[in-house]
Coordinates of C-alpha atoms in Angstrom, one line a residue:
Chain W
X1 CA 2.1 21.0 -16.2
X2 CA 3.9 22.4 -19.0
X3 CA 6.0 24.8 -17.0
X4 CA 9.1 24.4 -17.8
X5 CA 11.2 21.7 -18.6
X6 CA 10.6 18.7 -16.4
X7 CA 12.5 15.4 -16.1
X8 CA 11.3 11.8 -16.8
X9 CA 12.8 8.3 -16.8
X10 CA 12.8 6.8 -19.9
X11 CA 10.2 4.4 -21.1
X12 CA 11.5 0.9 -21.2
X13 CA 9.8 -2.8 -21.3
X14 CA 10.2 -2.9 -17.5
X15 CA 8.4 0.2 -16.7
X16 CA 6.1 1.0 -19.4
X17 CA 2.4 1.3 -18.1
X18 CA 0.5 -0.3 -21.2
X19 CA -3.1 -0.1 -20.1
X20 CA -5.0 3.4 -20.2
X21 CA -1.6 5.6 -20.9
X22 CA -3.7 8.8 -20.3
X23 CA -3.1 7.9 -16.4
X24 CA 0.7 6.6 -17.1
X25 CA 3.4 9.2 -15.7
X26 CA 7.2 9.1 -15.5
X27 CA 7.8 12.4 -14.1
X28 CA 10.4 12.3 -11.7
X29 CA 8.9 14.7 -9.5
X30 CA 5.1 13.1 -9.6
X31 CA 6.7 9.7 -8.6
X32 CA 9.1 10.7 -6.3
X33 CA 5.9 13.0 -4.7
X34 CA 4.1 9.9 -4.2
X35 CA 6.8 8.1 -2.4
X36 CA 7.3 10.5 0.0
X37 CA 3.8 11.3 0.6
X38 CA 3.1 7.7 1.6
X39 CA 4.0 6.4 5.1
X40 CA 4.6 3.2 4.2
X41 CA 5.9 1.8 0.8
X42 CA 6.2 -1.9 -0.5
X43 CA 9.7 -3.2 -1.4
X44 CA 9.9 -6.5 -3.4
X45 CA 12.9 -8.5 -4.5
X46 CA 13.8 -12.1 -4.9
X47 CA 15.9 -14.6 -2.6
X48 CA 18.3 -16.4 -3.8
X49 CA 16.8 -19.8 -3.4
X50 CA 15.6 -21.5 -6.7
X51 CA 12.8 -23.4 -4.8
X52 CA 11.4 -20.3 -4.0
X53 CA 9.3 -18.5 -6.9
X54 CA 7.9 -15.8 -4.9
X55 CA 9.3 -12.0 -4.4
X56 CA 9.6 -11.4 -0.6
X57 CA 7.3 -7.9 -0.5
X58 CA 8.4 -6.4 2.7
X59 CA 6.5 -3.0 4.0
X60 CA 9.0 -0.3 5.0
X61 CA 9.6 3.4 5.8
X62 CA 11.6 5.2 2.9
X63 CA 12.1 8.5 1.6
X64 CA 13.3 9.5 -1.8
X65 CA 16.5 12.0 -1.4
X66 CA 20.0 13.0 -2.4
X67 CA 22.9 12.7 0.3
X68 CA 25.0 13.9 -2.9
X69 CA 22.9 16.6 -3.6
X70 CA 20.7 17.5 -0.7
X71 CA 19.2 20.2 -2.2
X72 CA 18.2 18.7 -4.6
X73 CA 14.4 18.8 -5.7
X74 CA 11.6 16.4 -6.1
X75 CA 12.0 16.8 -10.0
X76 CA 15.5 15.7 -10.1
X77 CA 17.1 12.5 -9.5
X78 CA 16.9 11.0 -6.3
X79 CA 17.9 7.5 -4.3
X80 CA 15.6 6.0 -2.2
X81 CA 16.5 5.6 1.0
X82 CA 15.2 2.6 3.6
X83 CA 14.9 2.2 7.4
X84 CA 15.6 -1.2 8.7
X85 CA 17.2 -3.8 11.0
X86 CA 20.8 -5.4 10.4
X87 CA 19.3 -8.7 11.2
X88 CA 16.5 -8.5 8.8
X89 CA 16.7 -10.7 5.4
X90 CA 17.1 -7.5 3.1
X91 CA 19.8 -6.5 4.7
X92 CA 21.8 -9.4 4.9
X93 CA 21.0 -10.0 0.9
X94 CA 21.8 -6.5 0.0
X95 CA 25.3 -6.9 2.0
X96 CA 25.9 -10.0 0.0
X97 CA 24.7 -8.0 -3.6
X98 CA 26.3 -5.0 -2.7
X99 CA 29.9 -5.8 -2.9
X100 CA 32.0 -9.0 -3.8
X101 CA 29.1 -10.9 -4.8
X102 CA 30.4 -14.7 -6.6
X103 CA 30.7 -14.4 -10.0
X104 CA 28.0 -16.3 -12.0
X105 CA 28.9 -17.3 -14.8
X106 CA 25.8 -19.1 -16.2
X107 CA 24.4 -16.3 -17.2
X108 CA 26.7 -12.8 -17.0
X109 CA 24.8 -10.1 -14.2
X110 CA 25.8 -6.8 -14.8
X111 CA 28.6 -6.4 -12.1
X112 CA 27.5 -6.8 -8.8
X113 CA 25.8 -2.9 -7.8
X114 CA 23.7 -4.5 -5.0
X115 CA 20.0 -6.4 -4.8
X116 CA 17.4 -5.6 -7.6
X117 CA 14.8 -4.3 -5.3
X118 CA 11.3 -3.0 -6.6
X119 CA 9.6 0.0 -4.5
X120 CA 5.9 0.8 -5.0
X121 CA 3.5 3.1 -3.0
X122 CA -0.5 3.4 -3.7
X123 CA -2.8 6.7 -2.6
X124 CA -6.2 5.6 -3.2
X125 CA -8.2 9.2 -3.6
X126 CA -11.7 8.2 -4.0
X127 CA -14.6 5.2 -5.2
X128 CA -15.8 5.9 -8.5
X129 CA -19.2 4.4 -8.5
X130 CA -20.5 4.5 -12.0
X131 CA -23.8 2.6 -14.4
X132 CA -22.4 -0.8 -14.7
X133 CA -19.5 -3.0 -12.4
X134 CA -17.1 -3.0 -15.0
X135 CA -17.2 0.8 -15.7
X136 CA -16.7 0.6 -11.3
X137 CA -13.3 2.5 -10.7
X138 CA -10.4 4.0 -8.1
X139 CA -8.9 7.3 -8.0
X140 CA -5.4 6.2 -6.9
X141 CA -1.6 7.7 -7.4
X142 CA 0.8 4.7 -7.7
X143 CA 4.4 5.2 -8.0
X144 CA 6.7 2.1 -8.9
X145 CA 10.2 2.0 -9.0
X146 CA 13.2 -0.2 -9.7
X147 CA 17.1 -0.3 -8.5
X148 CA 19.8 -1.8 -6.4
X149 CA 19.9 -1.9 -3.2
X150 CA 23.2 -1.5 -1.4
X151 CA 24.0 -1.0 3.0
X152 CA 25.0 2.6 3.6
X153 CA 28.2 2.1 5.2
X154 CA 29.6 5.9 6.2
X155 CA 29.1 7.2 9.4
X156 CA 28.0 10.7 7.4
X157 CA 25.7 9.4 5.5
X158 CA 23.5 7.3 7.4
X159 CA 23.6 9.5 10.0
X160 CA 22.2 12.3 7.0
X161 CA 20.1 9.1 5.6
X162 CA 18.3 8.6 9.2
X163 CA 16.9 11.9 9.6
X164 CA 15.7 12.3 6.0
X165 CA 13.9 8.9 7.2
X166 CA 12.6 10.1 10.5
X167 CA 11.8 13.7 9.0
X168 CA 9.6 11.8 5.9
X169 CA 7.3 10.1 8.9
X170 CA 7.2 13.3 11.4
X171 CA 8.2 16.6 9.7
X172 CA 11.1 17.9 11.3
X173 CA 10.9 15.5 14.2
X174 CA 14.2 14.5 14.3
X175 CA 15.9 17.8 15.7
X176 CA 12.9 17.9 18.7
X177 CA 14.2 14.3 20.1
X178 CA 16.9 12.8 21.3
X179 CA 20.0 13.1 18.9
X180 CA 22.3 11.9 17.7
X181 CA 21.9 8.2 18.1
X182 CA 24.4 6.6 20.3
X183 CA 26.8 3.7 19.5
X184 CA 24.6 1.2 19.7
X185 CA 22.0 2.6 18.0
X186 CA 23.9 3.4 14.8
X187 CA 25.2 -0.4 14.6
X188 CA 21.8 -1.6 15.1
X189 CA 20.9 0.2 12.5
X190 CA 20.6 -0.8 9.0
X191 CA 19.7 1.9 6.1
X192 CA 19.6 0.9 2.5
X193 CA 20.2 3.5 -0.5
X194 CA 18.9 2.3 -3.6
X195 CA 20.2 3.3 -7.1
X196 CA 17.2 3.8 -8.9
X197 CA 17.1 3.0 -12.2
X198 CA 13.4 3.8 -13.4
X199 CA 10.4 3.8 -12.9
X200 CA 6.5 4.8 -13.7
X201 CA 3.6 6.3 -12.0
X202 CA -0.2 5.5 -12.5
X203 CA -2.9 8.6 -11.5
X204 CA -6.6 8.5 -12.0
X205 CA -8.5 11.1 -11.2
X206 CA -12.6 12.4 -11.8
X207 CA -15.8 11.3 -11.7
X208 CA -17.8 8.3 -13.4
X209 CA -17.0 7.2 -17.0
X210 CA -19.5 5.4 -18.2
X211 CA -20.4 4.0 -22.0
X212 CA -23.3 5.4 -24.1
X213 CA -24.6 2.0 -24.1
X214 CA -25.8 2.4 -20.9
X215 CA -26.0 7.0 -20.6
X216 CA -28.6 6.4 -22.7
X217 CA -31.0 4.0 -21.3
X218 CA -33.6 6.0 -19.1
X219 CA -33.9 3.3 -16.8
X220 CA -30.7 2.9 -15.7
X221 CA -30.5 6.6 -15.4
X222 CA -33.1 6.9 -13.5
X223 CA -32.5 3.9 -10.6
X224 CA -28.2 3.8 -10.8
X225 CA -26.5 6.3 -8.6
X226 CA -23.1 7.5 -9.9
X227 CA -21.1 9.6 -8.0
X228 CA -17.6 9.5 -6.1
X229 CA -16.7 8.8 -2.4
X230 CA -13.5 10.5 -1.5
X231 CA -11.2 8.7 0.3
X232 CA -8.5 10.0 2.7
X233 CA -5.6 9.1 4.8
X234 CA -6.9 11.2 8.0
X235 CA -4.1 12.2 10.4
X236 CA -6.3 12.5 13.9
X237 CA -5.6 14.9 16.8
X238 CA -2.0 13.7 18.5
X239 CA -2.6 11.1 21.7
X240 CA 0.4 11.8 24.5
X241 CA 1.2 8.6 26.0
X242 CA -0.5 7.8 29.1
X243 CA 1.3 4.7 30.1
X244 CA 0.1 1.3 30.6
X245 CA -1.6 1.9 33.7
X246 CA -2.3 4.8 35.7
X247 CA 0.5 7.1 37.4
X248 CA 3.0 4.9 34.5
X249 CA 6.8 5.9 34.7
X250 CA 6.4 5.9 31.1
X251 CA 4.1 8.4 30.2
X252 CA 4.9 11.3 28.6
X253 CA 5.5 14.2 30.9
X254 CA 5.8 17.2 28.1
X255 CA 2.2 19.6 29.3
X256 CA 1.3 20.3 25.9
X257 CA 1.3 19.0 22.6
X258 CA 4.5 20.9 20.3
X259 CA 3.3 22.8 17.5
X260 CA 5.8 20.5 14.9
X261 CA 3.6 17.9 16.0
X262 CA 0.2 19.7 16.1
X263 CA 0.5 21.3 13.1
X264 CA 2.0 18.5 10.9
X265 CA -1.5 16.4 11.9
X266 CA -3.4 19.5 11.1
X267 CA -1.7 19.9 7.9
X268 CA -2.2 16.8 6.6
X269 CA -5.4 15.8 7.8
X270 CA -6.6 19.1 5.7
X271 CA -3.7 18.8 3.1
X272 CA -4.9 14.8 2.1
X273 CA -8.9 15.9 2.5
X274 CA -8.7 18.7 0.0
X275 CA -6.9 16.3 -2.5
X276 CA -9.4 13.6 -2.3
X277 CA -11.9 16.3 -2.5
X278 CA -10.5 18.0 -5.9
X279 CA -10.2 14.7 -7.7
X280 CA -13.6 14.1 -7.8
X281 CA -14.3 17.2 -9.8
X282 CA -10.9 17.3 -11.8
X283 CA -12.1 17.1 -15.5
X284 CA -7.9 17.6 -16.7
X285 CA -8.5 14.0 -18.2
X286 CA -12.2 13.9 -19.0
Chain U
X1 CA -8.1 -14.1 20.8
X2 CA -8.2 -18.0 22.2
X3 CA -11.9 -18.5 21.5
X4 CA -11.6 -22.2 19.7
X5 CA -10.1 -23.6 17.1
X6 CA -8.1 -21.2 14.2
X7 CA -6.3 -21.8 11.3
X8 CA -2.9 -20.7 11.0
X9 CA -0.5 -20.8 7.2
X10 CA 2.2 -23.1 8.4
X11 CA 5.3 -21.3 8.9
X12 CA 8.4 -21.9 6.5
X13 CA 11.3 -20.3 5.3
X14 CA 9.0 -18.1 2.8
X15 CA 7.0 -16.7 5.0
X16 CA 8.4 -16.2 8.3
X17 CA 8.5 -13.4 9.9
X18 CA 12.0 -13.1 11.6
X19 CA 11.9 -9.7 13.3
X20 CA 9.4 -8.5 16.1
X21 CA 8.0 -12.3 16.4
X22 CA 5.0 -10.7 18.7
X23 CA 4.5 -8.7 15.9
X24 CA 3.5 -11.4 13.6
X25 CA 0.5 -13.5 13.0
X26 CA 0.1 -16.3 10.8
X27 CA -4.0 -16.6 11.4
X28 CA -6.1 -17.0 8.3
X29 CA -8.9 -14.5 9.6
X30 CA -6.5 -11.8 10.4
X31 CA -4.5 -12.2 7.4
X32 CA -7.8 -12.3 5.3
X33 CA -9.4 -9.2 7.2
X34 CA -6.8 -7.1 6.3
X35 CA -6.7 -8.4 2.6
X36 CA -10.5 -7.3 2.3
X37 CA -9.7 -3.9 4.1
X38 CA -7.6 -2.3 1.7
X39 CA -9.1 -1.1 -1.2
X40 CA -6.1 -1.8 -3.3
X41 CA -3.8 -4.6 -2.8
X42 CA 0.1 -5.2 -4.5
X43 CA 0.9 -8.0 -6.8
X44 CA 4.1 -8.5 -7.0
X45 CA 5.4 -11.1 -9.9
X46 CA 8.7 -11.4 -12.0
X47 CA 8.5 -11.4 -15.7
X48 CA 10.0 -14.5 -18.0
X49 CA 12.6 -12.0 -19.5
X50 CA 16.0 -13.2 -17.9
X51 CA 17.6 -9.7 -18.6
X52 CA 15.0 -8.1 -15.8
X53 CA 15.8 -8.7 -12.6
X54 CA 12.9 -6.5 -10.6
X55 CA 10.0 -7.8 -9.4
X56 CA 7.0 -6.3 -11.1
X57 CA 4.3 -4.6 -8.7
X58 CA 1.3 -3.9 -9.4
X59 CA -1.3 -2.1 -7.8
X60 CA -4.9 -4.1 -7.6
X61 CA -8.8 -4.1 -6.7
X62 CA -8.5 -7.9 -5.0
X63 CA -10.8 -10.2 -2.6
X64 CA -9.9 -13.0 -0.4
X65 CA -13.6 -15.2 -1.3
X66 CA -14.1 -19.2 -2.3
X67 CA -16.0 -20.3 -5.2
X68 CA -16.2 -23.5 -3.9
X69 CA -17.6 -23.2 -0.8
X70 CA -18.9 -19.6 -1.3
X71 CA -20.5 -19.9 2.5
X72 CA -16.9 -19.8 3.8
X73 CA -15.4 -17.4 6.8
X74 CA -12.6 -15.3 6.3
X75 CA -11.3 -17.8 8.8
X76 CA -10.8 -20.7 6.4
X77 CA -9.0 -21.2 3.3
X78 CA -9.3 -18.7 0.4
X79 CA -8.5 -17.9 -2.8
X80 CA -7.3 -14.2 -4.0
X81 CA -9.5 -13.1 -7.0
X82 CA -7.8 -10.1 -8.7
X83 CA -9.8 -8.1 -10.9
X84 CA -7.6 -6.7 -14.9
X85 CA -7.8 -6.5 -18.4
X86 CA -7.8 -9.1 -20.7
X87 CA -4.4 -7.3 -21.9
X88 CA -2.4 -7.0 -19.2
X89 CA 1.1 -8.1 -19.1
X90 CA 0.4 -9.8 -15.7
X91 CA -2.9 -11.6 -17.5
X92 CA -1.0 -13.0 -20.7
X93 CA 1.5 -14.3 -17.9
X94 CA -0.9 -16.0 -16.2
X95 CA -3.0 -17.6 -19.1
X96 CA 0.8 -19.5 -20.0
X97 CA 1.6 -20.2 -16.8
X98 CA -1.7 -21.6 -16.3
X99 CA -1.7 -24.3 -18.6
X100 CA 0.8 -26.4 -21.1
X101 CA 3.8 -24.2 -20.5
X102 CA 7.3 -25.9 -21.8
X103 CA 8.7 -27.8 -19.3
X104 CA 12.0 -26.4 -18.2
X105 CA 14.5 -29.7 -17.6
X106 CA 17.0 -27.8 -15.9
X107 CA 15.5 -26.9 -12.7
X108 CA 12.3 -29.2 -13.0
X109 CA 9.4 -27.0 -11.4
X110 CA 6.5 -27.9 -9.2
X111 CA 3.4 -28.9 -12.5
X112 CA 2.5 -26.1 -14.3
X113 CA -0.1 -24.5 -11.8
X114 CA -0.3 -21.0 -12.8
X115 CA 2.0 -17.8 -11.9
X116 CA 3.6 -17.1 -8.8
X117 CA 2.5 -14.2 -7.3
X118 CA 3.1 -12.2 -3.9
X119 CA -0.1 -10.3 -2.7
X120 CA 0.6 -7.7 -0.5
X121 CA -2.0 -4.8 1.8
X122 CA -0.5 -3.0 4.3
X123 CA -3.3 -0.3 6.8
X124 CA -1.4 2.5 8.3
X125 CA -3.1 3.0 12.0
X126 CA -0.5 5.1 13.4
X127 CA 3.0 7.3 13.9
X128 CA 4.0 6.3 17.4
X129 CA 6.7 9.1 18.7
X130 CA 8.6 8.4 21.2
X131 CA 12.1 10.0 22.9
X132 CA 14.9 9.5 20.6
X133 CA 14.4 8.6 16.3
X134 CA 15.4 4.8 17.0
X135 CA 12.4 4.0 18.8
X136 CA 9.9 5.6 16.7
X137 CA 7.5 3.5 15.1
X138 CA 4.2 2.6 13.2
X139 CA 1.2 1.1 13.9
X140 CA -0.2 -1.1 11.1
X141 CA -1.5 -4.3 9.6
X142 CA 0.7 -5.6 7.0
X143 CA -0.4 -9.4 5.0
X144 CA 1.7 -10.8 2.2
X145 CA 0.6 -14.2 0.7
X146 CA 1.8 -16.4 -1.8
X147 CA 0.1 -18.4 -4.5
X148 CA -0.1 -19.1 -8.1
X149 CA -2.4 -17.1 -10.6
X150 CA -4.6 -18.5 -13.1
X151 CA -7.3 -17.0 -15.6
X152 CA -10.4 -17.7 -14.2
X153 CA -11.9 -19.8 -17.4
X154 CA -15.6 -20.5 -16.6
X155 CA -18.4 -18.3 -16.9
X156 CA -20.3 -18.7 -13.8
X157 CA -16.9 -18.5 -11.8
X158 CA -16.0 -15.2 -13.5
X159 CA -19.2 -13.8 -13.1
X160 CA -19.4 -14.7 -9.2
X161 CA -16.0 -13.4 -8.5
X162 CA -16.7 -10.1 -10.6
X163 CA -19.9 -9.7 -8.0
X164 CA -17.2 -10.3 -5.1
X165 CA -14.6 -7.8 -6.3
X166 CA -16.9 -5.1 -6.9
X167 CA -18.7 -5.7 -3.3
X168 CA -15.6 -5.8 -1.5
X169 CA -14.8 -1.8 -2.7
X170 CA -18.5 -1.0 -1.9
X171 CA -20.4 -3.3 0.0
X172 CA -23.8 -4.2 -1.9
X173 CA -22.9 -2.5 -4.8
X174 CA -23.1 -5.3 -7.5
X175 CA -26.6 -5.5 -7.3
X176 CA -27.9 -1.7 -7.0
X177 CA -26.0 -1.5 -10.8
X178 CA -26.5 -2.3 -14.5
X179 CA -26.0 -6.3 -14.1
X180 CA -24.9 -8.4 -15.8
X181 CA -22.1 -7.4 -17.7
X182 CA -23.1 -7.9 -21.6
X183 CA -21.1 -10.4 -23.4
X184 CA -18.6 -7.6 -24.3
X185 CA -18.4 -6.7 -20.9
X186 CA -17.3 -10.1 -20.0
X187 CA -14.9 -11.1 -22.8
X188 CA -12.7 -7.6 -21.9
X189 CA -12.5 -8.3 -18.4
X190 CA -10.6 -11.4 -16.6
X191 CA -10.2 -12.0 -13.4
X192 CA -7.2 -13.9 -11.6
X193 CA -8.0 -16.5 -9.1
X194 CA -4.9 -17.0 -7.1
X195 CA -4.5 -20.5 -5.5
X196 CA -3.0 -19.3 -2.1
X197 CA 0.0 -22.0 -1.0
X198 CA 1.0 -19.5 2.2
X199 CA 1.0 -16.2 4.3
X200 CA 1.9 -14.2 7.0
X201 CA 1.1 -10.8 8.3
X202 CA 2.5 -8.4 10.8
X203 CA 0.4 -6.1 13.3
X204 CA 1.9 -3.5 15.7
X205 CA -0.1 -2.0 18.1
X206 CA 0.1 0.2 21.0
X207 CA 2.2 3.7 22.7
X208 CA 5.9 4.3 22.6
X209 CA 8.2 2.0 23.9
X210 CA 11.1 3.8 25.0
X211 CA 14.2 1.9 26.3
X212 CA 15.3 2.4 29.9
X213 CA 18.7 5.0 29.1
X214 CA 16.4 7.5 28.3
X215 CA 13.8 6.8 30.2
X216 CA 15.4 7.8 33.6
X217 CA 16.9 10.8 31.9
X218 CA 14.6 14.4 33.2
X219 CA 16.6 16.5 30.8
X220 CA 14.9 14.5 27.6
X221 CA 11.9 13.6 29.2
X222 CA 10.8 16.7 30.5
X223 CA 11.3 18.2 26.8
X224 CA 10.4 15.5 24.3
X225 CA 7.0 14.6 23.6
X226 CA 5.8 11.2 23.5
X227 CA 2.9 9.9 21.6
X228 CA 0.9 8.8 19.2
X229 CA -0.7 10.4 15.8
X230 CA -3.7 8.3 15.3
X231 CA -4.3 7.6 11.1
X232 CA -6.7 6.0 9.2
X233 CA -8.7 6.0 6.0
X234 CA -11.3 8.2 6.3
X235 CA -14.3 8.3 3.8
X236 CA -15.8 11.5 2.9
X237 CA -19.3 12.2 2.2
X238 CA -20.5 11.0 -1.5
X239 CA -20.4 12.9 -3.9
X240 CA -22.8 12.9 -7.0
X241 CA -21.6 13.2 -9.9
X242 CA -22.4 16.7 -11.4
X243 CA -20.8 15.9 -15.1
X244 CA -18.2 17.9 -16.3
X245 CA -20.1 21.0 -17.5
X246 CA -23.0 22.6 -16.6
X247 CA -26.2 20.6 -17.8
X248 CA -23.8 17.7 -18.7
X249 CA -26.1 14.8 -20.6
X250 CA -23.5 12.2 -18.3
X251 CA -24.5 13.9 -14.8
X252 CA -25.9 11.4 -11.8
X253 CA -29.8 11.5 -12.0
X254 CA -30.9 10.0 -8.9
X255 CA -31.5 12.7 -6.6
X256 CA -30.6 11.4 -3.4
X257 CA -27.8 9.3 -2.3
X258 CA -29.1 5.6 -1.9
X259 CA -28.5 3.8 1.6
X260 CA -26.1 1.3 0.3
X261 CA -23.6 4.1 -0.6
X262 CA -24.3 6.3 2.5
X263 CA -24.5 4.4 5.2
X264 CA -21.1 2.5 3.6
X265 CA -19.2 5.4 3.6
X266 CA -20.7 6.4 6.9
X267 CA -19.7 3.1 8.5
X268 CA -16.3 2.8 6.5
X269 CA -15.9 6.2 8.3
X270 CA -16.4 5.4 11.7
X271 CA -15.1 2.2 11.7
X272 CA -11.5 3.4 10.4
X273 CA -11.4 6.2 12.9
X274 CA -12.4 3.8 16.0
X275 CA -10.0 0.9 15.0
X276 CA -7.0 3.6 15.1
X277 CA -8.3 5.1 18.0
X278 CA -8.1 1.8 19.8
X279 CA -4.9 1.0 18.9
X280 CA -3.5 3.9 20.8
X281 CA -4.2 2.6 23.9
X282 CA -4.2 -1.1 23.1
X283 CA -1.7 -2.6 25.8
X284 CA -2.0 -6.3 24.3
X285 CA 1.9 -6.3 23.4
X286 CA 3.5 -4.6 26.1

């Protein structure tokens, strides 16, 4: 915090986090952080059929990164990159947005840069457990982002954009499997870079707030527990597969567990606990 | 599984789910369970400004519950209450939508009944490894569903649904708390009930699932390792809440933590950890 100079996207109608702004963030690095932290994010967009009101939400794998600048950092600007099936209903609209999209004239898109897309990801860190129900609240890091999707359609980068993928699930799995993938594999294949174009982030963090109303009332005091339960994603001990049933071609046949699988679980089962853990006593917003 | 009679969304173009058909489920109990699982849920909505095409996402405290029949299963047909803020962009949408909104002669819409809205929860249970990056895979429980958001208007429903929401992030909370909310309390707060029209939810479960080409080949067998990195939400042991400094006139003054907050956290716990577990092994899908 305050180290240097850090970069932000800019606060517009579409992004800007109106309730309790002391937990509002649009530092590129803090959002892009959260996306990549989570396994799974949410990715919403509309189809293009007027009877339908309702954004398709989707749950994907994605990883925020550069292919232009693959060193870049987590503070700098980044695409998000996303792991899925040519067959699958994204894809085919983001083909369709991506390129020579018919012109509408009604009412003048910007020209056609691929499918608005909307990518959120939510860390809940604890249960704040306070006086009253409405003073009741979560620590959480939520990171929302918007942009256009588009197909990645060089060999280079997809090939780049699949390990980034693989390697944001597993760290540095890719290179301890079987690559590259074949042919077939890289047609059935799909990966989608979105341009992002903003975005915000939402972080509450510390213990019970409550009103004075109620701090000072002795007998709610003295009956009303307040505390925090921290809450964690826990990463257990690896399983190698057995097979379906005993003496399974199948199963794995690799003695020992590898240490980049080992000590991934290890890290992040103590990374994620020590978080939760620190959020309940972080007092940088009390 | 095949115990009686269970009610299913009906499937149409909105919410079918067109990859991995075993994967999906359209079941009201499963897609309700999951719902009531996550701590945080994403609503998903587009604003009325034609210049923004992204979806806005939210992240949410949220129950699947009935006011109506309040005896209902998670089996049968809910609505979503969503707990916010009186301001809210997503709260002023809903209180038009809800109502007299103008008609719109162009593309006459279904009677005003309230915003559309996606809900969205997706559990991580799982990194499944497997041979080559293409194959790799998650276990989770993903629901989406679809409905149209209204202001909950009447005091009795509000009040009932506030009890709901805060029991489904700590079971048996409401009523070891400061209740009710005071009249200030309850004109600050609103609460969305979402009038669900349709869902769907996808579950994946189980080991690696290699394909055959590099099954029968020793050189990657005998060097990759297959299997799977059991995750779940783990919660921590409670924490009381200690104030921010030494002596702090806000600090938690019960001295023990009660049963309804231990033996929650405990169960949440072990629960979590046993249902990921289980899925490791679970052979229902292959």
């Amino acid at each position: 915090m305050g180290h240097g100079r850090t970069l932000e996207y800019p606060k517009t109608p579409v992004n800007r986090v109106n309730r309790y702004n002391q937990r509002a963030t649009y530092d590129l690095e803090q959002i892009h952080t959260i996306i990549n932290t989570s396994t799974v994010v949410h990715v919403s967009f509309n189809t293009p059929d007027a009877a339908n009101p309702f954004p398709v939400t989707l749950p994907m794998v994605g990883v925020a990164a550069s292919f232009e600048h693959p060193s870049a950092s987590l503070g700098e600007p980044l695409d998000i990159y996303l792991h899925g099936y040519v067959s699958s209903r994204l894809m085919n609209l983001s083909r369709n947005a991506g390129g020579q999209g018919a012109p509408d004239s009604a009412s003048p898109p910007p020209p056609a840069q691929g499918l608005p897309v909307t990518i959120s990801a939510t860390l809940v860190d604890g249960l704040v457990l306070t006086l009253t129900p409405n003073t009741h609240d979560v620590n959480y890091r939520s990171a929302t982002v918007f942009g256009y999707a588009s197909l990645v359609t060089t060999l280079e980068e997809k090939l780049w954009a699949m390990e980034q993928v693989t390697n944001s699930v597993v760290r540095d799995r890719w290179r301890h499997t079987r690559v590259p993938p074949d042919g077939a594999e890289m047609q059935s294949t799909s990966i989608l870079r979105v341009k992002v174009v903003g975005g915000s982030g939402k972080v509450r963090v510390g213990g019970p707030r409550d009103e004075l109303k109620d701090l000072k009332r002795d007998d709610i005091r003295d009956t009303v527990w307040t505390g925090v339960i921290p809450v964690w994603e826990c990463f257990g001990e690896p399983v190698a597969y057995k097979g379906v049933v005993e003496g399974d071609e199948k199963a794995n046949r690799v003695s020992s567990v590898p240490e980049h699988v080992s000590e991934f679980a290890r890290e992040m089962r103590e990374q994620n606990e020590k978080y939760a853990l620190a959020t309940v006593v972080d007092t940088s917003q009390d």
